[in-house]
Short mmCIF file of C-alpha atoms in Angstrom, two decimals:
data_model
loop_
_atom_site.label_atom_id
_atom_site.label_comp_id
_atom_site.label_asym_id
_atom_site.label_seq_id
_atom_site.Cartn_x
_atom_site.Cartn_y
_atom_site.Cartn_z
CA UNK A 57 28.01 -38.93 44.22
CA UNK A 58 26.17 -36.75 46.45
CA UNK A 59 23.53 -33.98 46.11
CA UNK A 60 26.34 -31.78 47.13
CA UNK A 61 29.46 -33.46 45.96
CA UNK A 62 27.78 -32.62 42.18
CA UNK A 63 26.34 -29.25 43.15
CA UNK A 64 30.09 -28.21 43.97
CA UNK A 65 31.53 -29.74 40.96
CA UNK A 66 29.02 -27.68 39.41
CA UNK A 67 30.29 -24.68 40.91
CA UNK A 68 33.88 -25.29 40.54
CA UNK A 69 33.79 -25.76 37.13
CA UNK A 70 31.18 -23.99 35.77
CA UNK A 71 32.92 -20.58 36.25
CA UNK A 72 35.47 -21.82 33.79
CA UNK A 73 33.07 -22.70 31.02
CA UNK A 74 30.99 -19.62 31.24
CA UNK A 75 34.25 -17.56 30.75
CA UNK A 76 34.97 -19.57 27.67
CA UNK A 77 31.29 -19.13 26.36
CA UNK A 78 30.88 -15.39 27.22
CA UNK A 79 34.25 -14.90 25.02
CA UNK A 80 33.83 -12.28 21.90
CA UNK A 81 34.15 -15.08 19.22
CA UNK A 82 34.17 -12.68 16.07
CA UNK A 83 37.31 -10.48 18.08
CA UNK A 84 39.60 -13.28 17.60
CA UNK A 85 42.58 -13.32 16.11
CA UNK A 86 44.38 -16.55 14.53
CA UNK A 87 46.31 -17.49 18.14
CA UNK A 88 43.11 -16.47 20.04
CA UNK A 89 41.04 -18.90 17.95
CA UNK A 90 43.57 -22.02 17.96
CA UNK A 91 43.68 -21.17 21.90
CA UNK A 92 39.95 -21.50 22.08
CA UNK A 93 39.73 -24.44 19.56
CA UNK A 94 41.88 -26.31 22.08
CA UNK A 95 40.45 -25.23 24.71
CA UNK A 96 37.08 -26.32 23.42
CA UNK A 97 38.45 -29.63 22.90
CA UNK A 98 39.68 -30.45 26.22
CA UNK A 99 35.98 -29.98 27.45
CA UNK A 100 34.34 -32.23 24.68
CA UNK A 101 36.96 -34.55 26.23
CA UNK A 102 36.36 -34.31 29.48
CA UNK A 103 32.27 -34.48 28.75
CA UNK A 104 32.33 -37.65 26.79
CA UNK A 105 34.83 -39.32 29.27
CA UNK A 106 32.34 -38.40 32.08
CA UNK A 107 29.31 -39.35 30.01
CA UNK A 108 31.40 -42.97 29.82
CA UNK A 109 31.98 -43.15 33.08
CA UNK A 110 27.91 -42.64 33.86
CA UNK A 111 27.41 -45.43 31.36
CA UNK A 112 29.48 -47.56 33.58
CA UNK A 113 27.52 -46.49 36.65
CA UNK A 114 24.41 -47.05 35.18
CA UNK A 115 25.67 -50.69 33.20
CA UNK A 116 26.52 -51.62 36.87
CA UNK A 117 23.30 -50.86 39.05
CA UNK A 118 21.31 -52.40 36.18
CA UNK A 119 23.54 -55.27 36.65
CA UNK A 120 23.36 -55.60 40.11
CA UNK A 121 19.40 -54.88 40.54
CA UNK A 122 17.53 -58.19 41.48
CA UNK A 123 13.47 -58.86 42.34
CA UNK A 124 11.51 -56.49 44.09
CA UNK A 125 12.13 -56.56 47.86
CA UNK A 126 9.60 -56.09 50.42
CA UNK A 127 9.63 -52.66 52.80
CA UNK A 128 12.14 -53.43 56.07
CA UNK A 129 11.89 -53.22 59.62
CA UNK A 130 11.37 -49.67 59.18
CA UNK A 131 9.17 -49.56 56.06
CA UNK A 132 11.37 -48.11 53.43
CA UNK A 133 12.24 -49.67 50.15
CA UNK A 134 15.60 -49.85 48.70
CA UNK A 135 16.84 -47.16 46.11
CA UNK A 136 14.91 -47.60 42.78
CA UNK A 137 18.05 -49.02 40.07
CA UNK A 138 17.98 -46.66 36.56
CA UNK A 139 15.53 -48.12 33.80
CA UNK A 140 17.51 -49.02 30.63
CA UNK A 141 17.96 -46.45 28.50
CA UNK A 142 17.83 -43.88 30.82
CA UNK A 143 20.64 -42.18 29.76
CA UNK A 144 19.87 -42.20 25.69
CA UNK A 145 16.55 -40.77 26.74
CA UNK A 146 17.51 -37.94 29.04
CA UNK A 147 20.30 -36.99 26.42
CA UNK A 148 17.89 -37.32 23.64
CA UNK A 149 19.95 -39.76 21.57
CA UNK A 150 18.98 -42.87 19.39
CA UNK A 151 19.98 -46.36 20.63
CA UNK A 152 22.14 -46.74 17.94
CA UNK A 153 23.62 -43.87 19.08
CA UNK A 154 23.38 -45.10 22.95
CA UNK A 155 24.99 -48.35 21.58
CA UNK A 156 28.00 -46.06 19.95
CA UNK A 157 28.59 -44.63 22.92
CA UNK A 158 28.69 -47.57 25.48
CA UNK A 159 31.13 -48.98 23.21
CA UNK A 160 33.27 -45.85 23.41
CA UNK A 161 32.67 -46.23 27.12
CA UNK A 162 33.94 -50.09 27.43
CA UNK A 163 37.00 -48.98 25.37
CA UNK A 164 38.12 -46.33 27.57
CA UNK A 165 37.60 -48.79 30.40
CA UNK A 166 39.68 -50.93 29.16
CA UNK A 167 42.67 -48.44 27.76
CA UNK A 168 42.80 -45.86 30.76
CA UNK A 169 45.95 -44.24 28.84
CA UNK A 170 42.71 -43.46 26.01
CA UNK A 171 40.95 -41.65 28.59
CA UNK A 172 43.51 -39.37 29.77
CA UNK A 173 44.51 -38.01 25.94
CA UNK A 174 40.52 -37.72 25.38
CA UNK A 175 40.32 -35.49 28.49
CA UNK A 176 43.10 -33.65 27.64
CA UNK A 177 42.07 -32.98 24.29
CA UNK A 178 44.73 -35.06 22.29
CA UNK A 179 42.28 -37.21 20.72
CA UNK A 180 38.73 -36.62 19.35
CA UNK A 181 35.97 -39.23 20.43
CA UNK A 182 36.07 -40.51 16.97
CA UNK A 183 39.58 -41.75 17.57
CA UNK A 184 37.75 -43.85 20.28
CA UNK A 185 35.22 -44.78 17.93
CA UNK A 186 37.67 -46.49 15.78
CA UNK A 187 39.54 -48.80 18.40
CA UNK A 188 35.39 -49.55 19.14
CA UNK A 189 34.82 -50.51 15.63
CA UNK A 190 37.83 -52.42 15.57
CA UNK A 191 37.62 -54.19 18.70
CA UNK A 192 34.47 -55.20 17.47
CA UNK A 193 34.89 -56.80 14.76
CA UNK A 194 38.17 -58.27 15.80
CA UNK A 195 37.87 -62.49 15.40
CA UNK A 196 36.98 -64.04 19.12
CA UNK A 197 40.16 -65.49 18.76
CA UNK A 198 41.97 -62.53 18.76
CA UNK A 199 39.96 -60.88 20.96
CA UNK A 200 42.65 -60.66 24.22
CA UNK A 201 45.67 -60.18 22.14
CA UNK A 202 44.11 -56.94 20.27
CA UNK A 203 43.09 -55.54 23.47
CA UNK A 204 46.76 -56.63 24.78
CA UNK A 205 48.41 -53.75 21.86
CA UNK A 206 46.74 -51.27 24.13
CA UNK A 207 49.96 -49.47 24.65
CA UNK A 208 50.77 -49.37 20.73
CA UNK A 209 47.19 -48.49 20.29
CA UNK A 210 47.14 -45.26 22.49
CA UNK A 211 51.03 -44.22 20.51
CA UNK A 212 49.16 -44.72 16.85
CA UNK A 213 45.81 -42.70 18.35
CA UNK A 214 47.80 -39.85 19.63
CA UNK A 215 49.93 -39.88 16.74
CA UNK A 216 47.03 -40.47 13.81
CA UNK A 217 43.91 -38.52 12.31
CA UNK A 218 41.14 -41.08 12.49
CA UNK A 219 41.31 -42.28 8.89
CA UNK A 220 44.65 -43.61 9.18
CA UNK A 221 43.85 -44.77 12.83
CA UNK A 222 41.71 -47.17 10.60
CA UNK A 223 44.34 -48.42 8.62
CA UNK A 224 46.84 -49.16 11.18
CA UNK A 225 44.42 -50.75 13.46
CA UNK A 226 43.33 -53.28 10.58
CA UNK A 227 47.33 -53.57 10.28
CA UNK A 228 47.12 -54.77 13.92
CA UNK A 229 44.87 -57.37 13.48
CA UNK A 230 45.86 -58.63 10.07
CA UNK A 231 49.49 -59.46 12.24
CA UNK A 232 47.73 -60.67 14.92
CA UNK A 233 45.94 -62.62 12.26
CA UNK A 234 48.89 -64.05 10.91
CA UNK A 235 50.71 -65.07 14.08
CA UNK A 236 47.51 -66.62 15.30
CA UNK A 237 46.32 -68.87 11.68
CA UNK A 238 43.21 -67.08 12.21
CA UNK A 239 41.89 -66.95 8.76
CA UNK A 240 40.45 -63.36 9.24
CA UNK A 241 38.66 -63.51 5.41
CA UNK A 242 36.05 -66.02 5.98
CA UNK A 243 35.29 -64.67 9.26
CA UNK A 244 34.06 -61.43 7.83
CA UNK A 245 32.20 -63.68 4.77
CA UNK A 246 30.53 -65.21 7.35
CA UNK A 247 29.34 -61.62 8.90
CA UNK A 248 27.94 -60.38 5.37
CA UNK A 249 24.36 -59.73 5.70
CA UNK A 250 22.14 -57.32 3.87
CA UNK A 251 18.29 -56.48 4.64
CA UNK A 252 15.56 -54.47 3.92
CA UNK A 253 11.99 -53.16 5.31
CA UNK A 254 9.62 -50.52 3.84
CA UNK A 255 9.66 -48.30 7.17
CA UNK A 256 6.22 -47.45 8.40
CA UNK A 257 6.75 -44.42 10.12
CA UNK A 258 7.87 -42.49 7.41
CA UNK A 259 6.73 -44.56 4.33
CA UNK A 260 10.24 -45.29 3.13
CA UNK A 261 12.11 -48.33 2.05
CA UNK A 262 15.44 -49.00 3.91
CA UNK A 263 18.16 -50.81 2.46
CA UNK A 264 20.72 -52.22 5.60
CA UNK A 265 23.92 -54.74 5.42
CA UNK A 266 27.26 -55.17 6.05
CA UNK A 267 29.71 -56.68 3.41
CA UNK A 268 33.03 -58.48 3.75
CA UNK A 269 36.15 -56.25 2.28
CA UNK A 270 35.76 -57.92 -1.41
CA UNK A 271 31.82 -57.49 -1.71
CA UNK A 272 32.33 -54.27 -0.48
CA UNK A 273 34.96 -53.00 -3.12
CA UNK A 274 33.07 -54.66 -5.88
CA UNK A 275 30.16 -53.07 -5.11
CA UNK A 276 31.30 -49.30 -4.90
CA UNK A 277 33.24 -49.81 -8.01
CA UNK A 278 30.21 -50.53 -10.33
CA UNK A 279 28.33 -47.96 -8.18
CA UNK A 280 30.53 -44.98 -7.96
CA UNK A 281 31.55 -45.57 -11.78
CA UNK A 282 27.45 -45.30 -12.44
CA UNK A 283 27.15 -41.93 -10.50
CA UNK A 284 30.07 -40.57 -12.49
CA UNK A 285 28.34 -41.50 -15.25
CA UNK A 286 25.22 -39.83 -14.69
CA UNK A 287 24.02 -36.17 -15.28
CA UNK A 288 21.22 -34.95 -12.71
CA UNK A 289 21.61 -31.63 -12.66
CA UNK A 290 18.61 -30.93 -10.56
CA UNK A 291 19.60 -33.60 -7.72
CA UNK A 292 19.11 -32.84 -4.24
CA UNK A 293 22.50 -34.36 -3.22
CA UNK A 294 25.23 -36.75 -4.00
CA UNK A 295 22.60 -39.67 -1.69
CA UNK A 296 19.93 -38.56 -3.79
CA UNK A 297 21.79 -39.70 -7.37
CA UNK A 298 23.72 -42.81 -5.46
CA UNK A 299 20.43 -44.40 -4.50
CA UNK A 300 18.95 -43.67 -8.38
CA UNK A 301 22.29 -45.20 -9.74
CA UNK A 302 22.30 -48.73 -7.34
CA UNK A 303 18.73 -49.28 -8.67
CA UNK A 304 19.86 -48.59 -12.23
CA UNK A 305 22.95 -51.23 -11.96
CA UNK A 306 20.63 -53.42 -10.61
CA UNK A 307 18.07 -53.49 -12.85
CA UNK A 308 20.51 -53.55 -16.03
CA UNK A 309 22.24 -56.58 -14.12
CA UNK A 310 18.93 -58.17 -13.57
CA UNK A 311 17.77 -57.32 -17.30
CA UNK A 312 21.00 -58.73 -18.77
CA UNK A 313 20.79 -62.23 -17.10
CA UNK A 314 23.29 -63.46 -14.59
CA UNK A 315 25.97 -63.04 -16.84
CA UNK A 316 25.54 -59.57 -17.86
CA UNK A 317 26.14 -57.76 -14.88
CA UNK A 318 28.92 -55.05 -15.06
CA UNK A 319 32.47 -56.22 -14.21
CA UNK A 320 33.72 -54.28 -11.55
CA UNK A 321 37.44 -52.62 -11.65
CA UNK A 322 38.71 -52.45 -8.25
CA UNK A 323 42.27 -52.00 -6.90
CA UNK A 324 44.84 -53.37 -4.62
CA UNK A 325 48.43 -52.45 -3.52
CA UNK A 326 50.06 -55.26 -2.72
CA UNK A 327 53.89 -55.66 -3.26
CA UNK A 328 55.02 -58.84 -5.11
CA UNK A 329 56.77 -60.75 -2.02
CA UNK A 330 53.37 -60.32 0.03
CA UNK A 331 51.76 -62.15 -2.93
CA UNK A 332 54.41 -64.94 -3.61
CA UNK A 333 55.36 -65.78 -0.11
CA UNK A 334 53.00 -64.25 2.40
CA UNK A 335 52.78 -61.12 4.61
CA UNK A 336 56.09 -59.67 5.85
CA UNK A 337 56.92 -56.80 8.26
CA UNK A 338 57.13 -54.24 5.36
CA UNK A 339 54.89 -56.27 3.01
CA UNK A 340 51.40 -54.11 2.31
CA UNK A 341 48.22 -55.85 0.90
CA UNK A 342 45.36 -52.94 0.75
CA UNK A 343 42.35 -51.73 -1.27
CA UNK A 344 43.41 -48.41 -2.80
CA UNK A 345 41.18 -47.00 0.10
CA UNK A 346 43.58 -48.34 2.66
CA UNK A 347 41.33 -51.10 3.84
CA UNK A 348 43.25 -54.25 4.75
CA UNK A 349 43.18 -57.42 2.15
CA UNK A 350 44.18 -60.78 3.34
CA UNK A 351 46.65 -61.92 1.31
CA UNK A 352 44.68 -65.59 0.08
CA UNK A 353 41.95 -62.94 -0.80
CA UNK A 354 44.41 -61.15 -3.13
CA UNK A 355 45.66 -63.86 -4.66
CA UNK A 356 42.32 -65.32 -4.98
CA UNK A 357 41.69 -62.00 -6.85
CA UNK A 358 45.10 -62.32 -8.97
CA UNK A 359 43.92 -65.69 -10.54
CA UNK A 360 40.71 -64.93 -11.49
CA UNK A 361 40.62 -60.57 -12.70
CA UNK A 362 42.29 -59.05 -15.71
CA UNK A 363 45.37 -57.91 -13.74
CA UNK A 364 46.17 -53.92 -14.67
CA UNK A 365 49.97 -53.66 -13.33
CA UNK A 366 49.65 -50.22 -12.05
CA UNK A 367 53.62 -49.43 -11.43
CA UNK A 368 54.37 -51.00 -15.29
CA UNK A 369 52.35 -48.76 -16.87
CA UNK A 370 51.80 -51.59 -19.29
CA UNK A 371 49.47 -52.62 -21.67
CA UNK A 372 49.73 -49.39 -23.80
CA UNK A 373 48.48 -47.25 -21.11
CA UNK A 374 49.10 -43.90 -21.30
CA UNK A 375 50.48 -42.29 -18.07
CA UNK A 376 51.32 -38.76 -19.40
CA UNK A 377 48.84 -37.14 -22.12
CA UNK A 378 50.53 -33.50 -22.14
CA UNK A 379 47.79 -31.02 -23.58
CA UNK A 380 46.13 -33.22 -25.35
CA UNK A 381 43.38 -33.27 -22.86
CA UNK A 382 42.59 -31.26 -19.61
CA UNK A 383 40.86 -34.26 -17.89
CA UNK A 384 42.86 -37.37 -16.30
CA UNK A 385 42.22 -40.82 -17.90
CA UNK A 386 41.18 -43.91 -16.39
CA UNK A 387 44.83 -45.11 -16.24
CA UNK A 388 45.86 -41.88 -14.48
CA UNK A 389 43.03 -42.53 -12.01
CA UNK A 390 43.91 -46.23 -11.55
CA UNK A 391 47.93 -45.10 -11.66
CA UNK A 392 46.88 -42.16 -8.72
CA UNK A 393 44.78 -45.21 -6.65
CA UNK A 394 47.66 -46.90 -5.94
CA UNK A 395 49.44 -44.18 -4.45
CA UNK A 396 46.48 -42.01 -2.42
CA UNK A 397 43.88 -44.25 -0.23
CA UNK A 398 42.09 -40.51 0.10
CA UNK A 399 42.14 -37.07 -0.93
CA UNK A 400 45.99 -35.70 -0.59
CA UNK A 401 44.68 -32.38 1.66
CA UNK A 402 46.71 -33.56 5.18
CA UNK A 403 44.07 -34.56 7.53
CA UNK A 404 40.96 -34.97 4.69
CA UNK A 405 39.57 -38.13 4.72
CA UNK A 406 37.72 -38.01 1.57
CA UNK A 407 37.71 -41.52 -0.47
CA UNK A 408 39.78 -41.85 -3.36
CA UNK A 409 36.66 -42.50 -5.60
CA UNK A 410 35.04 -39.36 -4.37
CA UNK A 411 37.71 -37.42 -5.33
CA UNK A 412 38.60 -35.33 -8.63
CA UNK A 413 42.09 -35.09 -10.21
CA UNK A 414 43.59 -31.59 -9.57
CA UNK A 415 46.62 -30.18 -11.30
CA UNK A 416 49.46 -28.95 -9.02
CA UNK A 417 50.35 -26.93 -12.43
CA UNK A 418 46.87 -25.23 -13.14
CA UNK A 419 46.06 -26.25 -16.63
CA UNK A 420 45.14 -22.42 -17.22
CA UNK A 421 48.69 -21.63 -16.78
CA UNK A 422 50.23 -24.53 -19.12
CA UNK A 423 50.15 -27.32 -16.41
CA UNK A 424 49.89 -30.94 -18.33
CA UNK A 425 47.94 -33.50 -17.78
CA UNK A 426 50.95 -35.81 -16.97
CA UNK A 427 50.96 -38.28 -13.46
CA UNK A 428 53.69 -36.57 -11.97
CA UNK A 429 51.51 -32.86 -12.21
CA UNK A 430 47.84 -34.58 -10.66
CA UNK A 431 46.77 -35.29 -7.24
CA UNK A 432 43.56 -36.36 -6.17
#
């Protein structure tokens, strides 16, 4: 684009957004705000589509720059190509975050139909973020037939916050999965990693990794049940008491022996024909946070844990303690689990595990402490 193309793009538009920014913000009313709120989204749209499409133009005349060539005929040198990076560093962003973003970029390359509900405000850029992730991770092998779903892909976007985006994007590729034999468990096994470094620049130790679905689950089980657990009243923040609880499991695990570490209690929705005979087209086979279990992983899981049939009730579990406490037990929790992957406010994303049990009947007013009267 030219000095002058850009210059009148400039102009053309920038009326518009200096009318939006010289608006009276604390004069709005309800319909004036939701007016603005949309309005505001249609230009974070439209900026991080154009910021993709700059990503492109710079991926390409890094790609195409070669050797140095010598002055012509008439002395001048060719245009100078963009050092990488350029962009991070002009927008004052981290690589990671330059990383994020060229992913974002190569997805709404690939899924124009992404683009044009970005730009018009439809979706948020973590909507885009999501197919990224997913894309990413996807198996090699699946690769071309995920990127083939990109019609279903834009409906469930348009149609989902980016939680449940998630979710039915891992339901994508567990099918794909399934059609394909791809055995989509020990590919993600074979991705685990975990590392650490004591981080010169600021003098503290980082602790990095990824885990496969299982590790994963096991892990925040033993440590979210050891932050509930503890009572630091004067900590900092929710981090601050996670990071002091992980060191505590591990060092009790470590003290006990390799037999003594805490058992972790995790659950899993699965319906009993997934687990007999396979996945189905209504079949589910999920964490209780809505991540997707493959179904050899389940019943992996199934032979070797103390199974807790949730929709029984068995096992003298108690479902509905009246007023004879205020507080939900741990077999209202686990009951609750299996019915709410996160907290039940429409559009809150908020884990189930970082959630507390609220009455729908306040206790105050004679609400029990039955299942059908809590909700995380």
């Amino acid at each position: 684009m030219s000095d002058d193309a850009a210059t009148s793009m400039t102009t053309m538009t920038g009326h518009q957004l200096d009318d939006l920014l010289a608006l009276d913000v604390d004069a709005l009313d309800t319909a004036g705000l939701r007016t603005v709120i949309a309005q505001v989204a249609r230009w974070s749209g439209r900026l991080a589509s154009f910021e993709s499409r700059l990503r492109e133009r710079q991926r390409t005349l890094l790609a195409g720059a070669g050797p140095a060539t010598p002055p012509g005929s008439d002395g001048e040198r060719p245009a100078p190509t963009p050092p990488p990076g350029m962009l991070d560093g002009l927008l004052g962003v981290s690589p990671a975050e330059g990383r994020r973003r060229d992913a974002r970029a190569d997805v709404l390359a690939r899924i124009p139909a992404l683009r044009e509900l970005l730009e018009a405000g439809r979706i948020s850029v973590e909507h885009v973020d999501q197919v990224a992730n997913c894309g990413r991770n996807v198996h090699p092998d699946l690769a071309a037939a995920f990127w083939a779903c990109a019609p279903e892909i834009t409906a469930l976007s348009s149609c989902s916050q980016p939680g449940a985006l998630r979710r039915r994007l891992d339901a994508i590729v567990t099918r794909l999965a399934v059609a394909a034999g791809v055995d989509r468990a020990e590919r993600r096994r074979q991705m685990t990693r975990l590392g650490h470094r004591l981080d010169p620049a600021t003098g503290m130790g980082r602790i990095w990794g990824e885990l496969d679905p299982d590790l994963y689950e096991r892990f925040t089980a033993i440590l979210e049940r050891s932050v509930r657990g503890r009572t630091d009243a004067a900590a900092p923040s929710i981090d601050w008491i996670r990071a002091h609880a992980l060191v505590d499991v591990m060092t009790a695990g470590a003290a006990a022996g390799s037999g003594g570490s805490p058992v972790p209690a995790v659950s899993v929705l699965i319906d009993l024909d997934t687990l007999v005979t396979g996945l189905h087209d209504a079949g589910i086979c999920e964490y209780a946070d809505g991540m997707a279990l493959d179904v050899a992983t389940a019943r992996q899981m199934a032979c070797e844990a103390n199974i807790i049939p949730i929709v029984l009730g068995g096992g003298r579990r108690l479902l509905d303690v009246g007023h004879s406490r205020r507080l939900a037990t741990v077999a209202q929790r686990q009951a609750l689990a299996a019915v709410h992957a996160s907290c039940a406010i429409e559009g809150c994303t908020v884990p189930f595990d970082r959630c507390e049990i609220h009455h729908l009947d306040p206790w105050e007013n004679g609400g029990r402490t039955d299942l059908a009267n809590l909700i995380p």
